[in-house]
Coordinates of N, CA and C in Angstrom, one line a residue:
M25 N -6.1 20.7 18.0 CA -5.6 19.5 18.5 C -5.4 18.4 17.4
L26 N -6.2 18.5 16.4 CA -6.1 17.5 15.4 C -5.3 17.9 14.2
M27 N -4.6 19.0 14.3 CA -3.7 19.4 13.2 C -2.5 18.4 13.1
P28 N -2.1 18.1 11.9 CA -1.0 17.1 11.7 C 0.3 17.6 12.1
K29 N 1.2 16.7 12.6 CA 2.6 17.0 12.9 C 3.5 16.2 12.0
Y30 N 3.7 16.8 10.8 CA 4.4 16.0 9.8 C 5.9 15.9 10.1
A31 N 6.5 16.9 10.7 CA 7.9 16.8 10.9 C 8.4 15.7 11.8
T32 N 7.5 15.3 12.7 CA 7.9 14.2 13.6 C 7.3 12.9 13.4
A33 N 6.4 12.7 12.4 CA 5.6 11.5 12.3 C 5.9 10.7 11.0
L34 N 6.6 11.3 10.1 CA 6.8 10.5 8.8 C 7.7 9.3 9.1
Q35 N 7.4 8.2 8.5 CA 8.1 7.0 8.7 C 9.2 6.7 7.7
L36 N 9.1 7.1 6.5 CA 10.1 6.9 5.5 C 10.5 8.3 4.8
A37 N 11.7 8.6 4.9 CA 12.2 9.9 4.2 C 12.1 9.7 2.7
A38 N 12.0 10.8 2.0 CA 11.9 10.7 0.5 C 13.2 10.1 -0.1
D39 N 14.3 10.3 0.6 CA 15.6 9.7 0.1 C 15.9 8.4 0.8
D40 N 15.0 7.7 1.4 CA 15.2 6.4 1.9 C 15.8 5.5 0.8
P41 N 16.8 4.8 1.1 CA 17.4 3.9 0.0 C 16.6 2.8 -0.4
R42 N 15.5 2.5 0.3 CA 14.6 1.3 -0.1 C 13.7 1.7 -1.2
I43 N 13.6 3.0 -1.5 CA 12.6 3.4 -2.5 C 13.2 4.5 -3.4
R44 N 12.5 4.7 -4.5 CA 12.8 5.8 -5.5 C 11.5 6.5 -5.9
G45 N 11.4 7.8 -5.6 CA 10.1 8.5 -5.9 C 10.3 9.6 -6.9
E46 N 9.3 10.0 -7.6 CA 9.3 11.1 -8.5 C 7.8 11.6 -8.6
R47 N 7.8 12.9 -9.0 CA 6.5 13.5 -9.3 C 6.2 13.4 -10.8
I48 N 5.0 13.0 -11.1 CA 4.7 12.8 -12.5 C 3.4 13.5 -12.9
E49 N 3.1 13.6 -14.1 CA 1.8 14.1 -14.7 C 1.1 13.0 -15.4
Y50 N -0.2 13.1 -15.5 CA -0.9 12.2 -16.4 C -2.2 12.9 -16.9
D51 N -2.7 12.4 -17.9 CA -3.9 13.1 -18.5 C -5.1 13.0 -17.7
S52 N -5.8 14.1 -17.5 CA -7.1 14.1 -16.8 C -8.3 14.1 -17.7
P53 N -9.3 13.4 -17.5 CA -10.5 13.4 -18.3 C -11.1 14.8 -18.3
N54 N -11.0 15.5 -17.2 CA -11.7 16.8 -17.0 C -11.1 17.8 -16.0
G55 N -9.9 17.5 -15.5 CA -9.4 18.3 -14.4 C -8.8 19.6 -14.9
A56 N -9.5 20.4 -15.6 CA -8.9 21.7 -16.2 C -8.7 22.6 -15.0
G57 N -7.6 23.3 -15.1 CA -7.3 24.3 -14.0 C -6.0 25.0 -14.4
K58 N -5.2 25.4 -13.4 CA -4.0 26.1 -13.6 C -3.0 25.2 -14.4
Q59 N -3.1 23.9 -14.3 CA -2.1 23.0 -15.0 C -2.8 22.5 -16.3
G60 N -3.9 23.0 -16.7 CA -4.6 22.5 -17.9 C -5.2 21.2 -17.6
K61 N -5.5 20.4 -18.7 CA -6.1 19.1 -18.5 C -5.1 18.0 -18.1
K62 N -4.5 18.3 -17.0 CA -3.5 17.4 -16.4 C -3.8 17.1 -15.0
M63 N -3.4 15.9 -14.5 CA -3.4 15.5 -13.1 C -1.9 15.2 -12.8
G64 N -1.6 15.2 -11.5 CA -0.2 14.9 -11.1 C -0.3 14.1 -9.9
G65 N 0.9 13.5 -9.5 CA 1.0 12.7 -8.3 C 2.4 12.3 -8.0
Y66 N 2.5 11.4 -7.0 CA 3.8 11.0 -6.5 C 3.9 9.5 -6.8
L67 N 4.9 9.1 -7.6 CA 5.1 7.7 -8.0 C 6.3 7.2 -7.3
V68 N 6.2 6.1 -6.6 CA 7.3 5.5 -5.8 C 7.4 4.1 -6.1
R69 N 8.7 3.6 -6.3 CA 8.9 2.2 -6.6 C 10.0 1.7 -5.7
P70 N 10.0 0.4 -5.4 CA 11.1 -0.2 -4.6 C 12.4 -0.1 -5.3
S71 N 13.5 0.2 -4.6 CA 14.8 0.4 -5.3 C 15.3 -1.0 -5.9
N72 N 14.9 -2.1 -5.3 CA 15.4 -3.4 -5.7 C 14.4 -4.1 -6.6
A73 N 13.5 -3.4 -7.2 CA 12.5 -4.0 -8.1 C 13.2 -4.5 -9.3
K74 N 12.8 -5.8 -9.7 CA 13.3 -6.4 -10.9 C 12.1 -6.9 -11.7
G75 N 12.0 -6.4 -13.0 CA 10.9 -6.8 -13.8 C 9.6 -6.0 -13.3
R76 N 8.5 -6.5 -13.8 CA 7.2 -5.8 -13.5 C 6.7 -6.3 -12.1
I77 N 6.1 -5.3 -11.4 CA 5.5 -5.6 -10.1 C 4.1 -5.1 -10.0
P78 N 3.3 -5.6 -9.1 CA 1.9 -5.1 -8.9 C 2.0 -3.6 -8.5
A79 N 0.9 -2.9 -8.8 CA 0.8 -1.5 -8.5 C -0.4 -1.2 -7.5
V80 N -0.2 -0.2 -6.8 CA -1.3 0.3 -5.9 C -1.5 1.8 -6.0
V81 N -2.7 2.2 -5.9 CA -3.0 3.7 -5.9 C -3.5 4.0 -4.5
I82 N -2.9 5.1 -4.0 CA -3.1 5.6 -2.6 C -4.0 6.9 -2.8
V83 N -5.2 6.8 -2.2 CA -6.1 8.0 -2.4 C -6.1 8.8 -1.1
H84 N -5.8 10.1 -1.2 CA -5.7 10.9 -0.1 C -7.1 11.3 0.6
E85 N -7.0 12.0 1.7 CA -8.2 12.5 2.4 C -8.7 13.7 1.7
N86 N -9.5 14.5 2.4 CA -10.2 15.6 1.7 C -9.3 16.9 1.7
R87 N -8.0 16.7 1.5 CA -7.1 17.9 1.6 C -5.9 17.8 0.7
G88 N -6.0 16.9 -0.3 CA -4.9 16.8 -1.3 C -3.8 15.9 -0.8
L89 N -2.8 15.8 -1.7 CA -1.6 15.0 -1.5 C -0.7 15.6 -0.5
N90 N -0.9 15.4 0.8 CA -0.1 16.0 1.9 C 1.1 15.1 2.2
P91 N 2.0 15.5 3.1 CA 3.2 14.7 3.4 C 2.8 13.3 4.0
H92 N 1.7 13.2 4.7 CA 1.4 11.9 5.3 C 1.0 10.9 4.2
I93 N 0.2 11.3 3.2 CA -0.2 10.4 2.1 C 1.1 10.0 1.3
A94 N 1.9 11.0 1.0 CA 3.2 10.7 0.3 C 4.0 9.6 1.1
D95 N 4.0 9.7 2.4 CA 4.7 8.8 3.3 C 4.0 7.4 3.2
V96 N 2.7 7.3 3.1 CA 2.0 6.0 2.9 C 2.4 5.4 1.6
A97 N 2.5 6.2 0.6 CA 2.9 5.7 -0.7 C 4.4 5.1 -0.6
R98 N 5.2 5.8 0.1 CA 6.6 5.2 0.3 C 6.5 3.9 1.0
R99 N 5.7 3.8 2.0 CA 5.5 2.5 2.8 C 5.1 1.4 1.8
A100 N 4.1 1.7 1.0 CA 3.7 0.7 0.0 C 4.8 0.3 -0.9
A101 N 5.6 1.2 -1.4 CA 6.7 0.9 -2.3 C 7.7 0.1 -1.5
A102 N 8.0 0.4 -0.3 CA 9.0 -0.4 0.5 C 8.5 -1.8 0.7
A103 N 7.2 -2.0 0.6 CA 6.6 -3.3 0.8 C 6.6 -4.1 -0.6
G104 N 7.1 -3.5 -1.6 CA 7.3 -4.2 -2.9 C 6.3 -3.8 -4.0
Y105 N 5.6 -2.7 -3.8 CA 4.6 -2.3 -4.9 C 5.0 -1.0 -5.6
L106 N 4.6 -0.9 -6.8 CA 4.7 0.3 -7.6 C 3.5 1.2 -7.1
A107 N 3.8 2.2 -6.3 CA 2.8 2.9 -5.6 C 2.6 4.3 -6.2
F108 N 1.4 4.7 -6.4 CA 1.1 6.0 -7.0 C 0.0 6.7 -6.1
A109 N 0.4 7.9 -5.7 CA -0.6 8.8 -4.9 C -0.9 10.0 -5.8
P110 N -2.1 10.0 -6.4 CA -2.5 11.2 -7.2 C -2.9 12.3 -6.3
D111 N -2.8 13.5 -6.8 CA -3.2 14.8 -6.1 C -4.3 15.4 -6.8
A112 N -5.5 15.3 -6.2 CA -6.7 15.9 -6.8 C -6.6 17.4 -6.9
L113 N -5.7 18.0 -6.1 CA -5.5 19.5 -6.2 C -4.5 19.9 -7.3
Y114 N -3.9 19.0 -8.0 CA -3.0 19.3 -9.0 C -3.5 20.3 -10.0
P115 N -4.7 20.1 -10.5 CA -5.3 21.0 -11.5 C -5.5 22.4 -11.0
L116 N -5.4 22.6 -9.6 CA -5.6 23.9 -9.0 C -4.2 24.4 -8.5
G117 N -3.2 23.8 -8.8 CA -1.8 24.2 -8.4 C -1.2 23.3 -7.4
G118 N -1.9 22.2 -7.0 CA -1.3 21.2 -6.1 C -1.5 21.5 -4.6
Y119 N -1.2 20.5 -3.8 CA -1.3 20.7 -2.4 C -0.7 22.0 -1.9
P120 N -1.4 22.9 -1.2 CA -0.9 24.2 -1.0 C 0.0 24.4 0.2
G121 N 0.3 23.4 0.9 CA 1.2 23.5 2.0 C 0.7 23.3 3.4
T122 N -0.6 23.5 3.6 CA -1.3 23.2 4.9 C -2.6 22.5 4.6
D123 N -3.0 21.7 5.6 CA -4.2 20.9 5.4 C -5.4 21.8 5.4
D124 N -5.4 22.8 6.2 CA -6.6 23.7 6.2 C -6.8 24.3 4.8
E125 N -5.7 24.8 4.2 CA -5.8 25.4 2.8 C -6.1 24.3 1.8
G126 N -5.6 23.1 2.0 CA -5.9 22.0 1.1 C -7.4 21.6 1.2
R127 N -7.9 21.5 2.4 CA -9.3 21.2 2.5 C -10.2 22.2 1.8
A128 N -9.9 23.5 2.0 CA -10.7 24.5 1.4 C -10.6 24.5 -0.1
L129 N -9.4 24.2 -0.6 CA -9.2 24.1 -2.1 C -9.9 22.9 -2.7
Q130 N -9.8 21.7 -2.0 CA -10.5 20.5 -2.5 C -12.0 20.7 -2.6
S131 N -12.5 21.5 -1.7 CA -14.0 21.7 -1.6 C -14.5 22.4 -2.9
T132 N -13.6 23.0 -3.6 CA -14.0 23.8 -4.8 C -14.0 22.9 -6.0
R133 N -13.5 21.6 -5.9 CA -13.5 20.7 -7.1 C -14.8 19.9 -7.2
N134 N -15.2 19.6 -8.4 CA -16.4 18.8 -8.6 C -16.1 17.3 -8.2
G135 N -17.0 16.7 -7.4 CA -16.7 15.4 -6.9 C -16.7 14.4 -8.0
A136 N -17.6 14.5 -9.0 CA -17.7 13.5 -10.1 C -16.4 13.6 -10.9
E137 N -15.9 14.8 -11.1 CA -14.7 15.0 -11.9 C -13.4 14.4 -11.2
M138 N -13.4 14.6 -9.9 CA -12.3 14.0 -9.1 C -12.3 12.5 -9.2
L139 N -13.5 11.9 -9.1 CA -13.6 10.4 -9.3 C -13.0 10.0 -10.6
E140 N -13.3 10.7 -11.7 CA -12.8 10.3 -13.0 C -11.3 10.4 -13.0
D141 N -10.7 11.4 -12.3 CA -9.3 11.5 -12.3 C -8.6 10.4 -11.5
F142 N -9.3 9.8 -10.5 CA -8.7 8.7 -9.8 C -8.9 7.4 -10.6
I143 N -10.0 7.3 -11.4 CA -10.2 6.2 -12.3 C -9.0 6.2 -13.3
A144 N -8.7 7.4 -13.8 CA -7.6 7.5 -14.8 C -6.3 7.1 -14.2
A145 N -6.1 7.4 -12.9 CA -4.9 7.0 -12.2 C -4.7 5.4 -12.1
V146 N -5.9 4.8 -11.9 CA -5.8 3.3 -11.9 C -5.5 2.8 -13.2
E147 N -6.1 3.4 -14.3 CA -5.8 2.9 -15.6 C -4.3 3.2 -16.0
L148 N -3.8 4.3 -15.5 CA -2.4 4.6 -15.8 C -1.5 3.6 -15.2
M149 N -1.8 3.1 -14.0 CA -1.0 2.1 -13.3 C -1.2 0.7 -14.0
Q150 N -2.4 0.4 -14.5 CA -2.6 -0.8 -15.2 C -1.7 -0.9 -16.5
K151 N -1.5 0.2 -17.1 CA -0.7 0.2 -18.4 C 0.7 0.6 -18.2
H152 N 1.1 0.9 -17.0 CA 2.5 1.4 -16.7 C 3.5 0.3 -17.1
A153 N 4.6 0.7 -17.7 CA 5.6 -0.3 -18.2 C 6.2 -1.1 -17.0
E154 N 6.2 -0.6 -15.8 CA 6.8 -1.3 -14.7 C 5.8 -2.1 -13.9
S155 N 4.5 -2.1 -14.3 CA 3.4 -2.8 -13.6 C 3.1 -4.1 -14.3
T156 N 2.6 -5.0 -13.5 CA 2.1 -6.3 -14.0 C 0.7 -6.1 -14.6
G157 N 0.1 -5.0 -14.4 CA -1.3 -4.7 -14.8 C -2.3 -5.0 -13.7
K158 N -1.8 -5.6 -12.6 CA -2.7 -5.8 -11.4 C -2.6 -4.6 -10.5
V159 N -3.7 -4.0 -10.2 CA -3.7 -2.8 -9.4 C -4.7 -2.8 -8.3
G160 N -4.2 -2.5 -7.1 CA -5.1 -2.4 -5.9 C -5.2 -0.9 -5.5
V161 N -6.1 -0.6 -4.6 CA -6.2 0.7 -4.1 C -6.4 0.7 -2.6
T162 N -6.0 1.7 -2.0 CA -6.4 2.0 -0.6 C -6.6 3.5 -0.5
G163 N -7.4 4.0 0.5 CA -7.6 5.4 0.7 C -8.3 5.7 2.0
F164 N -8.2 6.9 2.4 CA -8.6 7.3 3.8 C -9.6 8.4 3.8
C165 N -10.7 8.2 4.5 CA -11.7 9.3 4.6 C -12.3 9.5 3.2
F166 N -12.2 10.7 2.7 CA -12.6 10.9 1.3 C -12.1 9.8 0.4
G167 N -10.8 9.5 0.6 CA -10.2 8.4 -0.2 C -10.8 7.1 0.0
G168 N -11.3 6.8 1.2 CA -11.9 5.5 1.4 C -13.2 5.4 0.6
G169 N -14.0 6.5 0.5 CA -15.2 6.6 -0.3 C -14.8 6.4 -1.8
I170 N -13.7 7.0 -2.2 CA -13.3 6.8 -3.6 C -13.0 5.3 -3.9
C171 N -12.3 4.7 -2.9 CA -12.0 3.2 -3.1 C -13.3 2.4 -3.3
N172 N -14.3 2.7 -2.6 CA -15.6 2.0 -2.9 C -16.1 2.3 -4.3
Q173 N -16.0 3.5 -4.7 CA -16.5 3.9 -6.0 C -15.6 3.3 -7.1
L174 N -14.3 3.2 -6.9 CA -13.4 2.6 -7.8 C -13.8 1.1 -8.0
A175 N -14.2 0.4 -6.9 CA -14.6 -1.0 -7.0 C -15.9 -1.1 -7.8
I176 N -16.7 -0.1 -7.8 CA -18.0 -0.1 -8.5 C -17.7 0.2 -10.0
R177 N -16.8 1.2 -10.3 CA -16.6 1.7 -11.6 C -15.6 1.0 -12.4
V178 N -14.6 0.3 -11.8 CA -13.5 -0.3 -12.6 C -13.6 -1.8 -12.4
P179 N -14.1 -2.5 -13.4 CA -14.3 -3.9 -13.3 C -13.0 -4.7 -13.3
T180 N -11.9 -4.0 -13.8 CA -10.6 -4.7 -13.8 C -9.7 -4.4 -12.6
L181 N -10.3 -3.7 -11.6 CA -9.5 -3.4 -10.4 C -9.2 -4.7 -9.7
G182 N -8.0 -4.8 -9.1 CA -7.6 -6.1 -8.5 C -8.0 -6.2 -7.1
A183 N -8.1 -5.1 -6.3 CA -8.4 -5.2 -4.9 C -8.6 -3.8 -4.3
S184 N -9.5 -3.7 -3.4 CA -9.8 -2.3 -2.9 C -9.9 -2.4 -1.3
A185 N -9.1 -1.5 -0.7 CA -9.1 -1.6 0.8 C -9.4 -0.2 1.4
P186 N -10.6 0.2 1.4 CA -11.0 1.6 1.9 C -10.8 1.6 3.4
Y187 N -10.4 2.8 3.9 CA -10.4 3.1 5.3 C -11.4 4.2 5.6
Y188 N -12.3 3.9 6.5 CA -13.4 4.8 7.0 C -13.8 5.9 6.0
G189 N -14.3 5.3 4.8 CA -14.8 6.2 3.8 C -16.3 5.8 3.5
A190 N -17.0 6.7 2.8 CA -18.4 6.5 2.5 C -18.6 5.2 1.8
A191 N -19.6 4.4 2.3 CA -20.0 3.1 1.7 C -20.6 3.4 0.3
G192 N -20.6 2.3 -0.5 CA -21.3 2.4 -1.8 C -22.8 2.2 -1.7
A193 N -23.5 2.5 -2.7 CA -25.0 2.3 -2.7 C -25.3 0.9 -3.0
E194 N -26.3 0.4 -2.3 CA -26.7 -1.0 -2.4 C -27.0 -1.4 -3.8
A195 N -27.6 -0.5 -4.6 CA -27.9 -0.8 -6.0 C -26.7 -1.1 -6.8
D196 N -25.5 -0.6 -6.4 CA -24.3 -0.8 -7.2 C -23.5 -2.0 -6.8
A197 N -23.9 -2.8 -5.8 CA -23.2 -3.9 -5.3 C -22.9 -4.9 -6.4
A198 N -23.8 -5.1 -7.3 CA -23.6 -6.1 -8.4 C -22.6 -5.8 -9.4
K199 N -22.2 -4.5 -9.4 CA -21.2 -4.0 -10.4 C -19.8 -4.3 -9.9
V200 N -19.6 -4.6 -8.6 CA -18.3 -4.8 -8.0 C -17.7 -6.1 -8.4
V201 N -16.4 -6.1 -8.9 CA -15.7 -7.3 -9.2 C -14.6 -7.5 -8.2
A202 N -13.9 -6.5 -7.9 CA -12.7 -6.6 -7.0 C -13.1 -7.0 -5.6
P203 N -12.2 -7.8 -5.0 CA -12.4 -8.0 -3.5 C -12.3 -6.7 -2.7
L204 N -13.1 -6.6 -1.7 CA -13.1 -5.5 -0.8 C -12.7 -5.8 0.6
M205 N -11.8 -5.1 1.2 CA -11.6 -5.2 2.6 C -11.7 -3.8 3.2
C206 N -12.8 -3.6 4.0 CA -13.1 -2.3 4.5 C -12.6 -2.2 6.0
N207 N -11.9 -1.1 6.3 CA -11.4 -0.8 7.6 C -12.1 0.3 8.2
L208 N -12.8 0.0 9.4 CA -13.6 1.0 10.0 C -13.1 1.3 11.4
A209 N -13.3 2.5 11.9 CA -13.1 2.9 13.3 C -14.3 2.5 14.1
S210 N -14.0 2.1 15.3 CA -15.2 1.7 16.2 C -16.1 2.9 16.5
S211 N -15.5 4.1 16.7 CA -16.3 5.2 17.0 C -16.3 6.2 15.8
D212 N -17.2 6.0 14.9 CA -17.3 6.7 13.7 C -18.8 6.6 13.1
E213 N -19.7 7.1 13.9 CA -21.1 6.8 13.6 C -21.6 7.1 12.2
R214 N -21.2 8.3 11.7 CA -21.7 8.7 10.4 C -21.3 7.8 9.3
I215 N -20.0 7.4 9.3 CA -19.4 6.6 8.3 C -20.0 5.1 8.5
N216 N -19.9 4.6 9.7 CA -20.3 3.2 9.9 C -21.7 2.9 9.6
A217 N -22.6 4.0 9.7 CA -24.0 3.7 9.5 C -24.3 3.2 8.1
G218 N -23.4 3.5 7.1 CA -23.7 3.0 5.7 C -23.2 1.6 5.5
Y219 N -22.4 1.0 6.4 CA -21.8 -0.3 6.0 C -22.6 -1.5 6.2
P220 N -23.5 -1.6 7.2 CA -24.3 -2.9 7.2 C -25.1 -3.1 5.9
A221 N -25.7 -2.1 5.3 CA -26.4 -2.3 4.1 C -25.5 -2.6 2.9
W222 N -24.3 -1.9 2.9 CA -23.4 -2.1 1.8 C -22.8 -3.5 1.9
E223 N -22.4 -3.9 3.0 CA -21.9 -5.3 3.2 C -22.9 -6.4 2.8
A224 N -24.1 -6.2 3.3 CA -25.2 -7.1 3.0 C -25.5 -7.2 1.5
A225 N -25.5 -6.1 0.9 CA -25.8 -6.1 -0.6 C -24.7 -6.8 -1.3
L226 N -23.4 -6.5 -0.9 CA -22.3 -7.2 -1.6 C -22.4 -8.7 -1.4
K227 N -22.6 -9.1 -0.2 CA -22.7 -10.6 0.1 C -23.9 -11.2 -0.7
K228 N -25.0 -10.5 -0.7 CA -26.1 -11.0 -1.5 C -25.8 -11.2 -2.9
A229 N -25.0 -10.3 -3.4 CA -24.6 -10.4 -4.9 C -23.4 -11.3 -5.1
G230 N -23.0 -12.0 -4.0 CA -21.9 -13.0 -4.1 C -20.5 -12.4 -4.2
K231 N -20.3 -11.2 -3.7 CA -19.0 -10.6 -3.8 C -18.1 -10.9 -2.6
D232 N -16.8 -10.7 -2.8 CA -15.8 -11.0 -1.8 C -15.6 -9.7 -1.0
V233 N -16.2 -9.7 0.2 CA -16.1 -8.5 1.1 C -15.8 -8.9 2.5
T234 N -14.9 -8.2 3.2 CA -14.6 -8.3 4.6 C -14.6 -6.9 5.2
V235 N -15.3 -6.8 6.3 CA -15.3 -5.5 7.1 C -14.7 -5.7 8.4
H236 N -13.7 -4.9 8.7 CA -13.0 -5.0 10.0 C -13.3 -3.7 10.7
S237 N -13.7 -3.8 12.0 CA -13.9 -2.7 12.9 C -12.8 -2.8 14.0
Y238 N -12.1 -1.7 14.2 CA -10.9 -1.7 15.1 C -11.3 -1.0 16.4
P239 N -11.2 -1.8 17.5 CA -11.6 -1.3 18.8 C -10.8 -0.1 19.3
D240 N -11.5 0.8 20.0 CA -10.9 2.0 20.6 C -10.3 2.9 19.6
T241 N -10.9 3.0 18.5 CA -10.4 3.9 17.4 C -11.5 4.9 17.0
Q242 N -11.0 6.1 16.5 CA -11.8 7.1 15.9 C -11.5 7.2 14.4
H243 N -12.3 8.0 13.7 CA -12.1 8.3 12.3 C -10.7 8.9 12.2
G244 N -9.9 8.3 11.3 CA -8.6 8.8 11.1 C -7.5 8.1 11.9
F245 N -7.8 6.9 12.5 CA -6.9 6.3 13.4 C -5.6 5.8 12.7
H246 N -5.6 5.7 11.4 CA -4.4 5.2 10.7 C -3.4 6.4 10.5
N247 N -3.8 7.6 10.7 CA -3.0 8.7 10.4 C -2.1 9.1 11.6
D248 N -0.8 8.7 11.5 CA 0.1 8.9 12.6 C 0.6 10.3 12.8
T249 N 0.0 11.3 12.1 CA 0.4 12.7 12.3 C -0.6 13.4 13.2
T250 N -1.7 12.8 13.7 CA -2.7 13.5 14.5 C -2.9 12.7 15.8
P251 N -3.5 13.4 16.8 CA -3.8 12.7 18.1 C -4.8 11.5 18.0
R252 N -5.5 11.4 16.9 CA -6.4 10.3 16.7 C -5.7 9.0 16.4
F253 N -4.4 9.0 16.1 CA -3.6 7.9 15.7 C -3.6 6.8 16.8
N254 N -3.9 5.6 16.4 CA -3.9 4.4 17.3 C -2.8 3.5 16.8
P255 N -1.6 3.5 17.4 CA -0.5 2.7 16.8 C -0.8 1.3 16.6
E256 N -1.4 0.6 17.6 CA -1.6 -0.8 17.5 C -2.6 -1.2 16.4
Q257 N -3.7 -0.4 16.4 CA -4.7 -0.8 15.4 C -4.3 -0.3 14.0
A258 N -3.5 0.8 13.9 CA -3.0 1.2 12.6 C -2.1 0.2 12.0
R259 N -1.2 -0.4 12.9 CA -0.3 -1.4 12.4 C -1.0 -2.7 12.0
L260 N -2.0 -3.1 12.8 CA -2.8 -4.2 12.4 C -3.5 -4.0 11.1
S261 N -4.2 -2.9 10.9 CA -4.9 -2.6 9.7 C -4.0 -2.6 8.5
W262 N -2.8 -2.0 8.6 CA -1.9 -1.9 7.5 C -1.3 -3.2 7.1
N263 N -1.0 -4.0 8.1 CA -0.5 -5.4 7.8 C -1.6 -6.2 7.1
R264 N -2.9 -6.0 7.5 CA -4.0 -6.7 6.8 C -4.1 -6.2 5.4
T265 N -3.9 -4.9 5.2 CA -3.9 -4.4 3.8 C -2.9 -5.0 3.0
L266 N -1.6 -5.1 3.5 CA -0.5 -5.7 2.7 C -0.8 -7.2 2.4
E267 N -1.3 -7.9 3.4 CA -1.7 -9.3 3.2 C -2.8 -9.4 2.1
F268 N -3.8 -8.5 2.2 CA -4.9 -8.5 1.2 C -4.4 -8.3 -0.2
W269 N -3.5 -7.3 -0.3 CA -2.9 -7.0 -1.7 C -2.1 -8.2 -2.1
D270 N -1.3 -8.8 -1.2 CA -0.4 -9.9 -1.6 C -1.3 -11.1 -2.1
K271 N -2.4 -11.3 -1.5 CA -3.3 -12.4 -1.9 C -3.9 -12.2 -3.2
H272 N -4.3 -10.9 -3.5 CA -5.1 -10.7 -4.7 C -4.3 -10.1 -5.9
L273 N -3.2 -9.5 -5.6 CA -2.4 -8.9 -6.6 C -1.2 -9.7 -7.0
G274 N -0.7 -10.6 -6.1 CA 0.4 -11.4 -6.3 C 1.7 -10.8 -6.0

């Protein structure tokens, strides 16, 4: 019942005139595999962009860069951002075509090495010729946890908007510089259990953090390719994410 329906749920086609997308490679600190020490991903820019624009990194779930995450990157580009969605499966040959296969493949990768690959993606966007250097992130499930870790690990990050991902450790709260806006499902006990302590530690350390819990939602509510999709709350959370980026990235 929870298998995605990509053919009917994508919001922006790859050839939508509002955006221009391409697949690119970038250097990986450690992602050795079929492609060597390279990572890859989907870079999308607004067609009407003039000059440098803020960038955002879109971090996928635990199954690689599937069509839904590519669609989210296109939405971010249509909203005016240089959007990059890395594929943690690229060193293993890339997203294999189905989420079940992608989930199995991603489970074979080292978690610490994947985090380094996403840190490198942020740095790539900070230095990109079309970027202002201001970079935000958002991510879902696994990607939400990565967003919290990027806020801890990258002091130059501009903004982080995790969706229902693992909270950071209380001891790391003082390392966070970027503003955080955390989006949680109301029915998601395992993930939500970590947020009271994470939020309290961040506030105690004087950090900019907001936590939103969306009523009548389950883990994955933003994903419009599955039955857990909640259209109203997904729209609200995405609009909040865009407003959050606009405020902190310019």
